[in-house]
């Protein structure tokens, strides 16, 4: 960070001070220690002056304050000394500066346009009034629980006193932001105005408040403990705990600690409540979940900043084509429409095309708040969607993403047609999940403008997109694809071509091991339960049902052909396919879904199908051992991916697994988890598994890391992105 000031004090009118936040070195305003110092100095400068009010605002449109400087937090995590004491001191320092806003001899107003989260929200909460702009980007939130922490600069103290304990608990324990109109209704802000009127409205409010002095009444009220009867408190405690337990499965301590602190501190004085808040944050700071979630935050931050390739700024793609209007094609088209990009969707079958258009429009018009189709959203998006049965009509597209059936010949024919119709500088991409890009590129005259853009199913939910680079793909193509994926609000990870690319390559050893365990006599429930205990959103056998047994069989064959020594083709999959049990789509797979609600249920019929393939009936292994069996082959495969340099580094692997398959964020990622466990310990865990075959053999990559006493992440957390 340079020494440039990030804040400025001015006087737009006599007696009215304006504190402007505008970090010249960053796109966002961040509350670093030096910015806090600047704010403190401005408050010092004002203390000797006769002023009626202070307005705090940001000169960055759509960006008030994006929170505290997490890099500084993490640096203190890695520094020697007492973390608890230093984090408590950090809290007290912020509280002490911001509290001055609630006791100044003038009215203080936060004028918020755009993103206001974390420390930014806390600063605004200590002000006497908050007014916000009606900008679609405006949000006020305290998302600390999402990085395994709780507010530490007074957010948990002020919010309950301003809006009431129950809404404050909801905001802080969920970490979800509040939109302007909801904030108004909640009493969190006093006014919502157009962005261009924000500062003037704030100045008018200073004039009004300095005459009427209503803010002094609120100052008095908000300095008191919250009023709630013991019955109301008990009810809130019970309901909030139940919601938290249901959402976190006991894996995320932060909301629990935040609730506990808020329930107690709401009944105390401001001083006592501030002390308690600092202790609560210190209790969470540096814990396993906090470290892991901070890592996830830095992984996503890096993904946002990384262009995937060097070279000039890629062009913006305005007009996108999608060939194949099936499950993936419709999802990809919808993802584009949601970002206001014009899409032409094409399919060789008129029926499939009609269905695809309907699915796309259903998705973009769905309103989460009302849980139904919104005519306004439909009207907004529908004009951007075109459909055609003729690939030639995609000639004007800047990019076409192919999502037709997984057959090489069909795809190659599509590419030929696209290449002859499209401009020479336009991009062609494939959404294939198993066919090597190198193979598909063979039919192209200009393979340099071709790459994989591999979305995951369902596209609306899965944040990861693999950008697959073939040997002839140009840097410019990769950079354009990466920038485009980011524009869709997804996380791209650039992967060199290879079987299963990144995510499926790592997923298959895990899914395959579940089949081996099944053949050893472990039960379906015990296997799935172990994976869920580890934190996976669903078990590997449930996942087989979701992916489809036929698809898993086919993709599994691709993987076992590529790496026959460690990917065993299980006869169980073929048996289920033969029995017509294809998974959710056919109503049954490892489980049955044929009951009224289509809910997953155990099915005795499967036992009969599995019987001929069982090698033993003993169920002797513990959940812990089962977790090792499932995740160690995945980990070893990840070391091969790293040694083959298929991705940049360990962080790409972790980003891919968290956002591609739902690897538990509270573990920070597969390789982050392994680092925390200790790589020498991983080698020890592998020792007794050597009889099971080469898929459990420690790789040279892993052994070398252990010999050199290194970790996958090598550098400490504080070195990420800095
Ligand atoms: P799908 O069967 O739902 O849709 C394929 C569509 O392609 C059909 O509508 C079909 O009519 C159309 N089509 C076939 N030949 C065509 C041609 N010559 N020209 C134009 N359209 C043609 O398949 P899907 O699940 O959407 O998969 C599409 C691609 O995405 C495949 O390559 C698949 O491997 C990949 N993929 C699938 C998933 C998944 O979970 N389904 C996930 C990631 C990637």
XYZ file of C-alpha atoms and ligand atoms in Angstrom:
766
model
C 0.000 0.000 0.000
C 1.258 3.438 -0.876
C 1.057 6.238 1.626
C -1.677 8.051 -0.289
C -4.504 9.311 1.915
C -7.707 7.321 1.546
C -10.001 9.880 3.154
C -10.499 13.619 2.945
C -12.210 16.193 5.085
C -13.973 19.147 3.471
C -16.632 21.698 4.348
C -19.289 21.963 1.629
C -21.143 24.545 3.757
C -20.139 26.505 6.838
C -20.594 24.287 9.881
C -21.017 21.081 7.897
C -18.124 18.652 7.511
C -17.893 16.036 4.793
C -15.633 13.031 5.285
C -15.002 11.506 1.856
C -13.698 7.951 1.518
C -11.853 7.291 -1.708
C -8.917 4.918 -1.712
C -6.828 5.942 -4.744
C -4.999 2.590 -4.867
C -7.968 0.216 -4.848
C -11.358 -0.201 -6.484
C -12.927 -0.609 -3.052
C -12.686 1.370 0.178
C -11.186 -0.889 2.822
C -10.815 -0.044 6.494
C -7.123 -0.683 7.008
C -5.262 0.418 10.120
C -3.970 3.461 8.262
C -7.477 4.454 7.122
C -8.703 4.096 10.713
C -5.854 6.374 11.786
C -6.876 8.936 9.175
C -10.486 8.870 10.371
C -9.291 9.323 13.940
C -7.179 12.319 12.917
C -10.120 13.923 11.089
C -12.280 13.482 14.186
C -9.500 15.052 16.255
C -9.361 17.978 13.833
C -13.135 18.479 14.113
C -13.186 18.358 17.886
C -12.002 21.939 18.224
C -14.408 23.314 15.627
C -17.924 24.685 15.781
C -19.808 22.397 13.444
C -23.422 21.250 13.224
C -22.851 17.923 11.575
C -20.596 15.462 9.819
C -21.539 13.442 6.730
C -19.484 10.337 5.900
C -19.727 9.201 2.280
C -17.695 7.587 -0.482
C -16.650 9.186 -3.759
C -16.666 5.737 -5.384
C -20.047 5.181 -7.021
C -21.679 1.940 -5.831
C -19.041 1.394 -3.143
C -19.318 2.771 0.368
C -16.964 0.494 2.335
C -16.172 -3.174 1.611
C -15.145 -3.909 5.210
C -11.948 -4.227 7.199
C -8.627 -5.106 5.599
C -8.642 -8.901 5.835
C -5.012 -9.054 4.759
C -4.076 -7.218 7.964
C -6.243 -9.565 10.011
C -4.571 -12.576 8.492
C -1.090 -11.122 8.926
C -1.767 -10.840 12.630
C -2.944 -14.467 12.575
C 0.454 -15.569 11.348
C 2.525 -13.326 13.565
C 3.989 -14.727 16.767
C 2.348 -13.783 20.044
C -0.988 -13.974 21.724
C -3.642 -13.957 18.949
C -6.486 -13.588 21.369
C -5.056 -10.528 23.044
C -4.065 -8.903 19.754
C -7.473 -9.508 18.141
C -9.242 -8.142 21.207
C -7.009 -5.070 21.052
C -7.832 -4.669 17.336
C -11.541 -4.714 18.194
C -11.177 -2.167 20.970
C -9.260 0.169 18.720
C -12.002 0.175 16.033
C -14.762 0.465 18.637
C -13.000 3.359 20.315
C -12.647 5.344 17.077
C -16.168 4.660 15.793
C -17.807 5.318 19.167
C -16.746 8.924 18.840
C -19.353 9.213 16.062
C -22.104 8.485 18.577
C -20.960 11.033 21.124
C -19.686 13.912 19.009
C -21.002 17.425 19.788
C -22.699 17.410 16.370
C -24.945 15.041 14.424
C -23.201 12.309 12.405
C -24.687 10.854 9.235
C -23.538 7.984 7.010
C -24.591 8.537 3.397
C -24.381 5.116 1.783
C -24.362 4.350 -1.924
C -23.601 0.751 -2.954
C -21.757 -1.868 -0.975
C -21.588 -1.298 2.750
C -20.451 -4.373 4.632
C -18.529 -5.466 7.710
C -16.508 -2.617 9.230
C -18.268 -0.186 6.873
C -21.626 -1.115 8.337
C -20.188 -0.822 11.842
C -18.909 2.679 11.125
C -22.366 3.626 9.838
C -24.069 2.044 12.867
C -22.165 4.317 15.241
C -23.429 7.332 13.278
C -26.637 8.994 14.461
C -28.356 8.485 11.115
C -27.926 6.413 7.969
C -29.378 7.348 4.639
C -28.946 5.116 1.607
C -29.228 5.390 -2.147
C -31.765 3.418 -4.133
C -28.890 2.071 -6.308
C -29.461 -1.630 -7.146
C -25.989 -2.314 -5.712
C -26.765 -0.807 -2.314
C -26.651 -3.349 0.498
C -25.899 -3.134 4.188
C -24.558 -6.231 5.840
C -22.458 -7.804 8.542
C -21.117 -10.925 6.759
C -18.407 -11.731 9.338
C -19.874 -15.184 10.084
C -19.112 -16.108 6.482
C -15.411 -15.923 7.305
C -15.895 -17.638 10.638
C -15.960 -14.442 12.732
C -18.475 -12.070 14.243
C -18.561 -8.265 14.115
C -15.859 -6.738 16.316
C -16.182 -2.965 15.908
C -19.518 -2.595 17.609
C -21.861 -4.120 15.019
C -23.309 -6.626 17.478
C -23.675 -3.871 20.085
C -25.320 -1.127 18.016
C -27.531 -3.098 15.627
C -29.753 -4.694 18.333
C -30.159 -1.302 20.006
C -31.174 0.389 16.747
C -33.405 -2.243 15.080
C -34.223 -4.629 17.954
C -32.557 -7.839 19.062
C -34.482 -10.343 16.907
C -33.823 -8.666 13.517
C -30.214 -7.984 14.575
C -29.692 -11.663 15.429
C -31.103 -12.622 12.046
C -28.803 -10.221 10.156
C -25.635 -11.088 12.082
C -26.024 -14.867 12.377
C -27.009 -15.288 8.729
C -24.437 -12.836 7.381
C -26.952 -11.864 4.683
C -27.113 -8.232 3.578
C -30.188 -6.016 3.812
C -31.478 -4.106 0.762
C -32.469 -0.405 1.017
C -36.242 -0.783 1.347
C -35.932 -3.593 3.895
C -33.405 -1.487 5.805
C -35.909 1.373 5.841
C -38.689 -0.878 7.077
C -36.425 -2.307 9.753
C -35.507 1.155 11.054
C -31.872 0.657 10.109
C -31.884 3.684 7.784
C -33.940 6.847 7.921
C -34.245 7.540 4.208
C -33.771 6.030 0.738
C -32.958 8.553 -2.006
C -31.684 8.583 -5.586
C -27.864 8.188 -5.720
C -27.350 11.662 -7.190
C -29.298 13.251 -4.315
C -27.514 11.338 -1.581
C -25.018 13.916 -0.326
C -27.444 16.846 -0.587
C -30.083 14.862 1.268
C -27.542 14.049 3.972
C -26.655 17.745 4.304
C -30.361 18.643 4.524
C -30.727 16.023 7.237
C -27.851 17.629 9.165
C -29.680 20.976 8.988
C -32.935 19.416 10.176
C -31.429 17.329 12.967
C -29.256 20.164 14.234
C -32.399 22.255 14.673
C -34.755 19.603 16.033
C -32.170 17.549 17.953
C -34.128 14.282 17.582
C -30.864 12.451 17.289
C -30.049 13.219 20.913
C -33.139 11.302 21.997
C -31.978 8.320 19.955
C -28.456 8.612 21.312
C -29.898 8.249 24.783
C -32.081 5.290 23.780
C -29.345 3.447 21.901
C -26.900 3.779 24.774
C -29.229 1.712 26.991
C -29.604 -2.072 27.182
C -32.292 -3.603 24.937
C -35.719 -4.103 26.519
C -37.065 -7.633 26.200
C -38.993 -9.849 28.597
C -37.400 -13.127 29.770
C -40.067 -15.036 27.786
C -39.284 -13.133 24.588
C -35.577 -13.707 25.139
C -36.037 -17.438 25.725
C -38.182 -17.737 22.609
C -35.627 -15.876 20.480
C -32.776 -17.979 21.853
C -34.614 -21.233 21.089
C -35.737 -20.319 17.563
C -32.436 -18.740 16.508
C -30.425 -21.719 17.853
C -32.665 -24.135 15.963
C -32.252 -22.214 12.677
C -28.473 -22.050 13.128
C -28.212 -25.759 13.960
C -30.242 -26.634 10.879
C -28.078 -24.509 8.603
C -24.617 -25.291 9.948
C -24.836 -28.930 11.116
C -22.494 -27.900 13.906
C -19.639 -27.212 11.478
C -19.601 -23.416 11.686
C -19.034 -22.054 15.214
C -19.317 -18.326 14.367
C -23.124 -17.932 14.264
C -23.390 -19.873 17.531
C -20.867 -17.643 19.293
C -22.416 -14.478 17.794
C -25.851 -15.499 19.080
C -24.544 -16.357 22.528
C -22.736 -12.999 22.820
C -25.671 -10.964 21.495
C -28.200 -12.597 23.825
C -26.070 -11.606 26.810
C -24.605 -8.289 25.705
C -27.982 -6.837 24.689
C -28.822 -6.646 28.392
C -25.599 -4.880 29.377
C -24.178 -1.362 29.166
C -22.444 -0.255 25.944
C -19.013 -0.564 27.582
C -19.664 -4.088 28.810
C -21.262 -5.096 25.497
C -18.236 -3.825 23.547
C -15.882 -5.821 25.774
C -17.988 -8.933 25.296
C -18.059 -8.475 21.544
C -14.263 -8.218 21.415
C -13.976 -11.389 23.520
C -16.419 -13.182 21.202
C -14.406 -12.279 18.130
C -11.152 -13.266 19.816
C -12.638 -16.666 20.666
C -13.328 -17.308 16.963
C -10.207 -15.681 15.551
C -7.629 -18.197 14.349
C -9.904 -21.205 14.928
C -9.932 -23.964 12.300
C -13.186 -22.787 10.698
C -12.031 -19.155 10.653
C -8.731 -20.079 8.977
C -10.487 -22.304 6.455
C -13.160 -19.736 5.585
C -10.564 -16.983 5.261
C -8.782 -19.242 2.816
C -11.995 -19.633 0.804
C -12.385 -15.860 0.815
C -8.852 -15.411 -0.537
C -9.382 -18.155 -3.123
C -12.399 -16.340 -4.551
C -10.652 -12.990 -4.312
C -7.700 -14.349 -6.276
C -10.033 -15.832 -8.859
C -11.658 -12.424 -9.338
C -8.269 -10.788 -9.905
C -6.531 -13.494 -11.956
C -6.917 -13.032 -15.725
C -5.796 -16.610 -16.453
C -3.304 -15.412 -19.032
C -1.040 -12.493 -19.780
C -1.666 -10.152 -22.685
C -3.944 -7.301 -23.667
C -7.347 -6.689 -22.106
C -9.806 -9.128 -23.699
C -12.759 -7.821 -25.704
C -16.234 -7.843 -24.164
C -18.465 -10.474 -25.754
C -21.875 -8.978 -26.506
C -23.512 -11.636 -28.591
C -23.284 -15.270 -27.544
C -24.569 -18.441 -29.198
C -25.368 -21.767 -27.527
C -25.710 -24.947 -29.599
C -27.762 -27.664 -27.906
C -30.821 -26.622 -25.928
C -30.771 -29.501 -23.426
C -30.151 -29.363 -19.665
C -26.813 -27.590 -19.988
C -27.581 -25.434 -23.026
C -30.674 -23.962 -21.364
C -28.754 -23.337 -18.126
C -25.895 -21.642 -19.986
C -28.307 -19.467 -21.989
C -30.096 -18.420 -18.777
C -26.785 -17.524 -17.085
C -26.060 -15.137 -19.976
C -29.517 -13.557 -20.025
C -29.263 -12.861 -16.305
C -26.225 -10.705 -17.099
C -28.069 -8.914 -19.893
C -26.083 -10.616 -22.661
C -27.808 -11.337 -25.939
C -28.076 -15.100 -26.565
C -29.079 -17.142 -29.587
C -29.855 -20.741 -28.701
C -29.902 -23.435 -31.346
C -30.858 -27.106 -31.487
C -31.276 -29.575 -34.345
C -34.556 -30.760 -32.835
C -37.450 -28.269 -32.915
C -39.047 -29.915 -29.939
C -35.833 -29.755 -27.887
C -35.400 -26.119 -28.919
C -38.885 -25.163 -27.768
C -38.343 -26.973 -24.490
C -34.948 -25.318 -24.058
C -36.360 -21.830 -24.677
C -39.135 -22.486 -22.152
C -36.686 -23.766 -19.525
C -34.398 -20.772 -20.095
C -37.201 -18.241 -19.748
C -38.698 -20.044 -16.737
C -35.363 -19.769 -15.030
C -34.667 -16.112 -15.760
C -38.173 -15.013 -14.819
C -38.187 -16.894 -11.507
C -38.472 -14.537 -8.575
C -36.914 -15.960 -5.428
C -38.869 -13.638 -3.160
C -42.309 -14.725 -4.438
C -41.151 -18.200 -5.536
C -43.004 -17.750 -8.821
C -42.518 -16.332 -12.316
C -42.229 -12.555 -12.443
C -43.777 -10.985 -15.593
C -41.460 -7.980 -15.165
C -38.374 -10.205 -15.183
C -39.695 -12.073 -18.197
C -40.226 -8.829 -20.094
C -36.780 -7.691 -19.114
C -34.981 -10.810 -20.343
C -37.069 -12.329 -23.145
C -36.091 -9.743 -25.823
C -32.443 -10.784 -25.374
C -33.144 -14.417 -26.308
C -33.375 -15.691 -29.870
C -33.745 -19.250 -31.046
C -33.003 -21.046 -34.292
C -32.720 -24.514 -35.805
C -29.953 -23.340 -38.116
C -26.391 -23.082 -36.889
C -25.638 -20.671 -39.753
C -27.733 -18.086 -37.914
C -25.059 -17.932 -35.218
C -22.710 -16.291 -37.739
C -22.696 -12.908 -35.960
C -21.879 -14.298 -32.496
C -18.681 -13.298 -30.689
C -18.649 -16.649 -28.900
C -20.552 -19.898 -29.410
C -20.652 -22.505 -26.659
C -21.414 -26.005 -27.900
C -23.516 -28.136 -25.509
C -24.822 -30.937 -27.736
C -24.798 -34.634 -26.869
C -21.501 -36.124 -25.644
C -20.520 -37.713 -28.977
C -17.308 -36.759 -30.766
C -18.710 -37.068 -34.298
C -21.770 -34.913 -33.534
C -19.659 -32.243 -31.856
C -17.095 -32.177 -34.663
C -19.836 -31.695 -37.220
C -21.175 -28.759 -35.210
C -17.685 -27.182 -35.102
C -17.276 -27.507 -38.864
C -20.563 -25.699 -39.421
C -19.694 -23.041 -36.874
C -16.246 -22.429 -38.288
C -17.512 -21.861 -41.792
C -20.263 -19.496 -40.589
C -18.524 -17.429 -37.885
C -16.093 -14.504 -38.097
C -12.436 -15.594 -37.958
C -11.863 -13.710 -34.692
C -14.910 -15.169 -32.911
C -14.454 -17.831 -30.219
C -15.726 -21.402 -30.290
C -16.026 -23.316 -27.020
C -17.246 -26.714 -25.897
C -19.018 -27.708 -22.711
C -17.885 -31.337 -22.985
C -17.292 -33.024 -19.651
C -15.159 -35.941 -20.835
C -13.878 -35.566 -24.396
C -10.333 -34.167 -24.568
C -10.172 -30.706 -26.125
C -7.147 -31.836 -28.137
C -9.324 -34.449 -29.798
C -12.146 -32.068 -30.601
C -9.763 -29.403 -31.898
C -8.557 -31.787 -34.606
C -11.524 -30.998 -36.832
C -10.913 -27.238 -36.606
C -8.954 -25.128 -39.077
C -8.238 -22.562 -36.341
C -7.774 -24.448 -33.065
C -6.190 -21.369 -31.477
C -9.638 -19.803 -30.992
C -11.083 -22.943 -29.429
C -11.240 -23.947 -25.755
C -13.435 -25.711 -23.244
C -15.833 -23.637 -21.155
C -17.107 -26.326 -18.847
C -20.099 -25.377 -16.714
C -21.387 -27.630 -13.940
C -24.909 -28.866 -13.416
C -27.124 -27.126 -12.357
C -25.597 -24.037 -13.960
C -27.646 -21.606 -11.853
C -26.205 -22.987 -8.617
C -22.688 -24.108 -9.473
C -20.230 -21.230 -9.283
C -17.273 -22.968 -10.921
C -16.492 -23.006 -14.632
C -13.417 -24.814 -15.958
C -11.724 -23.043 -18.862
C -9.896 -25.839 -20.656
C -6.846 -24.989 -22.622
C -5.872 -27.269 -25.502
C -2.239 -27.353 -26.723
C -3.111 -24.969 -29.555
C -5.492 -22.657 -27.674
C -4.085 -19.128 -27.773
C -3.437 -16.940 -24.724
C -5.949 -14.428 -26.060
C -8.665 -17.102 -26.252
C -8.013 -18.188 -22.661
C -8.021 -14.593 -21.402
C -11.268 -13.812 -23.238
C -12.953 -16.970 -21.940
C -11.814 -16.236 -18.366
C -13.059 -12.637 -18.534
C -16.362 -13.817 -19.971
C -16.892 -16.405 -17.228
C -16.230 -13.727 -14.617
C -18.777 -11.488 -16.283
C -21.300 -14.252 -15.702
C -20.486 -13.985 -11.982
C -18.793 -17.412 -11.883
C -15.328 -18.494 -10.767
C -13.170 -19.639 -13.678
C -10.288 -22.034 -13.216
C -7.914 -22.545 -16.124
C -7.056 -26.223 -16.649
C -4.763 -27.853 -19.191
C -6.421 -30.540 -21.262
C -6.531 -34.033 -19.756
C -9.029 -36.775 -18.877
C -11.762 -35.438 -16.595
C -10.032 -32.016 -16.646
C -9.733 -30.972 -12.982
C -12.947 -31.529 -11.071
C -14.120 -34.810 -12.587
C -10.616 -36.203 -12.420
C -10.622 -35.620 -8.657
C -14.228 -36.622 -8.170
C -13.929 -40.042 -9.770
C -11.399 -41.586 -7.357
C -13.795 -40.598 -4.564
C -16.933 -41.876 -6.269
C -15.114 -45.021 -7.295
C -13.876 -45.733 -3.771
C -17.480 -45.599 -2.578
C -18.257 -48.480 -4.969
C -15.255 -50.434 -3.689
C -16.402 -49.933 -0.089
C -19.853 -51.104 -1.089
C -18.385 -54.266 -2.595
C -16.474 -54.802 0.662
C -19.785 -55.010 2.472
C -20.185 -51.470 3.812
C -23.749 -50.222 3.710
C -25.040 -47.503 1.389
C -26.116 -45.370 4.359
C -22.803 -45.783 6.218
C -20.798 -44.676 3.181
C -22.969 -41.648 2.463
C -23.152 -40.786 6.165
C -19.346 -40.733 6.454
C -18.969 -38.305 3.545
C -21.652 -36.058 5.009
C -20.017 -36.235 8.423
C -16.885 -34.932 6.720
C -19.029 -32.054 5.461
C -19.935 -33.001 1.881
C -23.382 -31.775 0.811
C -24.322 -35.307 -0.235
C -22.808 -38.778 -0.062
C -20.984 -40.338 -3.048
C -23.754 -42.862 -3.729
C -26.418 -40.171 -3.588
C -24.198 -38.279 -6.017
C -24.155 -41.287 -8.374
C -27.967 -41.121 -8.367
C -27.915 -37.420 -9.167
C -25.320 -37.656 -11.940
C -27.083 -40.647 -13.480
C -25.727 -44.203 -13.377
C -25.306 -44.386 -17.175
C -23.372 -41.102 -17.269
C -21.215 -42.209 -14.313
C -20.539 -45.528 -16.057
C -19.529 -43.826 -19.302
C -17.395 -41.130 -17.654
C -15.883 -43.745 -15.326
C -14.794 -45.709 -18.380
C -13.062 -42.652 -19.823
C -11.199 -42.289 -16.532
C -10.300 -45.967 -16.118
C -9.042 -46.110 -19.737
C -6.779 -43.159 -18.965
C -5.501 -44.439 -15.624
C -6.182 -48.191 -15.431
C -3.837 -48.774 -12.479
C -5.953 -46.783 -10.039
C -9.476 -46.390 -11.433
C -11.238 -49.721 -11.025
C -14.350 -50.173 -13.170
C -16.934 -51.478 -10.749
C -19.431 -54.095 -12.003
C -21.985 -52.535 -9.643
C -22.645 -49.619 -11.989
C -23.310 -51.858 -15.008
C -25.616 -54.019 -12.876
C -27.674 -50.998 -11.850
C -27.816 -49.686 -15.425
C -28.981 -53.116 -16.633
C -31.688 -53.113 -13.966
C -32.869 -49.732 -15.288
C -31.878 -48.000 -12.051
C -30.295 -44.892 -13.573
C -30.680 -42.670 -10.505
C -33.031 -39.759 -9.803
C -34.042 -39.453 -13.451
C -35.473 -43.003 -13.586
C -36.955 -42.867 -10.069
C -34.398 -45.247 -8.576
C -30.676 -45.850 -8.326
C -28.836 -46.694 -5.116
C -31.925 -45.256 -3.463
C -35.560 -45.167 -4.526
C -37.306 -41.872 -5.261
C -40.686 -43.358 -6.069
C -42.548 -42.237 -2.968
C -45.070 -39.390 -3.043
C -42.613 -36.552 -2.505
C -39.839 -38.091 -4.587
C -37.719 -38.231 -1.421
C -34.660 -40.453 -1.158
C -35.442 -43.774 0.547
C -33.579 -47.048 1.033
C -34.740 -49.789 -1.281
C -34.410 -53.515 -0.438
C -34.368 -54.343 -4.162
C -30.855 -52.877 -4.431
C -29.552 -55.423 -1.926
C -30.451 -58.192 -4.374
C -28.696 -56.434 -7.248
C -25.575 -55.824 -5.165
C -25.404 -59.363 -3.731
C -23.441 -61.071 -6.546
C -20.840 -58.277 -6.419
C -20.110 -58.301 -2.688
C -16.694 -59.588 -1.757
C -17.441 -59.646 1.940
C -20.320 -59.035 4.321
C -18.286 -57.603 7.136
C -18.906 -54.010 8.068
C -15.938 -53.323 10.230
C -14.523 -49.952 9.371
C -15.064 -46.830 11.409
C -16.421 -43.543 10.052
C -12.940 -42.048 10.430
C -11.395 -44.879 8.409
C -14.139 -44.565 5.808
C -13.379 -40.845 5.452
C -9.724 -41.717 4.816
C -10.714 -44.299 2.231
C -12.911 -41.785 0.375
C -10.763 -38.677 0.459
C -7.168 -39.953 0.334
C -7.447 -41.248 -3.275
C -8.846 -37.819 -4.190
C -5.928 -36.147 -2.455
C -3.336 -38.343 -4.177
C -4.953 -37.627 -7.539
C -4.692 -33.920 -6.745
C -0.933 -34.332 -6.219
C -0.712 -35.901 -9.701
C -2.681 -32.990 -11.163
C -0.173 -30.627 -9.542
C 2.895 -32.524 -10.704
C 1.477 -32.673 -14.242
C 0.975 -28.889 -13.989
C -2.606 -29.116 -15.155
C -3.478 -26.107 -12.998
C -1.445 -23.210 -11.643
C -1.217 -24.388 -8.044
C -2.917 -25.867 -4.983
C -5.348 -22.956 -4.748
C -6.880 -23.799 -8.127
C -7.537 -27.339 -6.889
C -9.267 -26.064 -3.766
C -11.310 -23.439 -5.605
C -12.382 -26.119 -8.094
C -13.483 -28.597 -5.450
C -15.309 -26.107 -3.237
C -17.250 -24.479 -6.060
C -17.455 -27.490 -8.401
C -18.522 -30.288 -6.047
C -19.315 -28.549 -2.762
C -16.192 -29.642 -0.861
C -16.854 -28.283 2.659
C -15.802 -24.605 2.883
C -15.202 -24.979 6.622
C -12.289 -27.271 5.708
C -10.831 -24.587 3.425
C -10.368 -26.973 0.468
C -8.881 -30.462 0.028
C -5.228 -29.353 0.014
C -5.755 -26.729 2.703
C -7.296 -29.500 4.844
C -4.333 -31.787 4.143
C -1.878 -29.020 5.074
C -3.696 -28.440 8.371
C -3.662 -32.179 9.079
C 0.066 -32.313 8.353
C 1.464 -34.029 5.264
C 3.616 -36.400 7.330
C 0.412 -37.502 9.052
C -1.185 -38.090 5.658
C 1.693 -40.428 4.793
C 1.076 -42.286 8.064
C -2.638 -42.561 7.268
C -1.735 -44.106 3.906
C 0.583 -46.776 5.354
C -2.065 -49.329 6.415
C -3.924 -48.851 3.114
C -1.070 -50.019 0.895
C -2.557 -53.504 0.444
C -5.539 -51.960 -1.327
C -3.569 -51.102 -4.454
C -1.719 -48.308 -6.266
C -4.506 -45.796 -5.761
C -3.256 -45.484 -2.168
C 0.477 -45.299 -2.997
C 2.015 -42.024 -1.874
C 3.088 -40.039 -4.925
C 6.564 -38.606 -5.347
C 5.064 -35.124 -5.176
C 3.641 -35.815 -1.720
C 6.781 -37.571 -0.503
C 8.962 -34.686 -1.648
C 6.803 -32.144 0.143
C 7.169 -34.161 3.338
C 10.937 -34.546 2.870
C 11.311 -30.806 2.355
C 8.968 -30.083 5.213
C 6.774 -28.037 2.888
C 3.015 -27.698 2.501
C 0.731 -27.534 -0.532
C 0.151 -23.873 0.058
C 3.861 -23.343 0.790
C 3.443 -19.767 1.888
C 1.551 -18.655 4.918
C -1.964 -17.311 4.425
C -0.745 -13.756 4.755
C 1.269 -14.105 1.561
C -1.771 -14.793 -0.560
C -2.648 -11.914 -2.830
C -0.408 -9.464 -1.140
P -28.874 -33.039 -23.302
O -29.045 -34.397 -23.857
O -29.792 -32.560 -22.245
O -28.912 -31.963 -24.495
C -28.220 -32.105 -25.708
C -29.001 -31.336 -26.772
O -28.211 -31.314 -27.935
C -30.336 -31.981 -27.146
O -31.353 -31.019 -27.006
C -30.151 -32.375 -28.593
O -31.334 -32.244 -29.349
C -29.102 -31.397 -29.041
N -28.357 -31.812 -30.213
C -27.907 -33.035 -30.538
N -27.243 -32.984 -31.714
C -27.277 -31.714 -32.134
C -26.747 -31.032 -33.261
N -26.063 -31.685 -34.192
N -26.975 -29.722 -33.380
C -27.665 -29.055 -32.451
N -28.186 -29.645 -31.364
C -27.984 -30.964 -31.205
O -27.356 -32.982 -22.806
P -26.726 -32.106 -21.646
O -26.807 -32.847 -20.368
O -27.230 -30.734 -21.725
O -25.177 -32.154 -22.071
C -24.685 -31.349 -23.113
C -23.171 -31.300 -23.034
O -22.783 -30.777 -21.757
C -22.480 -32.647 -23.131
O -21.273 -32.473 -23.797
C -22.225 -33.039 -21.688
O -21.126 -33.896 -21.526
C -21.916 -31.695 -21.111
N -22.159 -31.595 -19.658
C -23.238 -32.172 -19.087
C -23.433 -32.041 -17.732
C -24.645 -32.662 -17.052
O -24.609 -32.877 -15.836
N -25.709 -32.944 -17.773
C -22.537 -31.304 -16.947
C -21.449 -30.691 -17.563
C -21.267 -30.851 -18.934
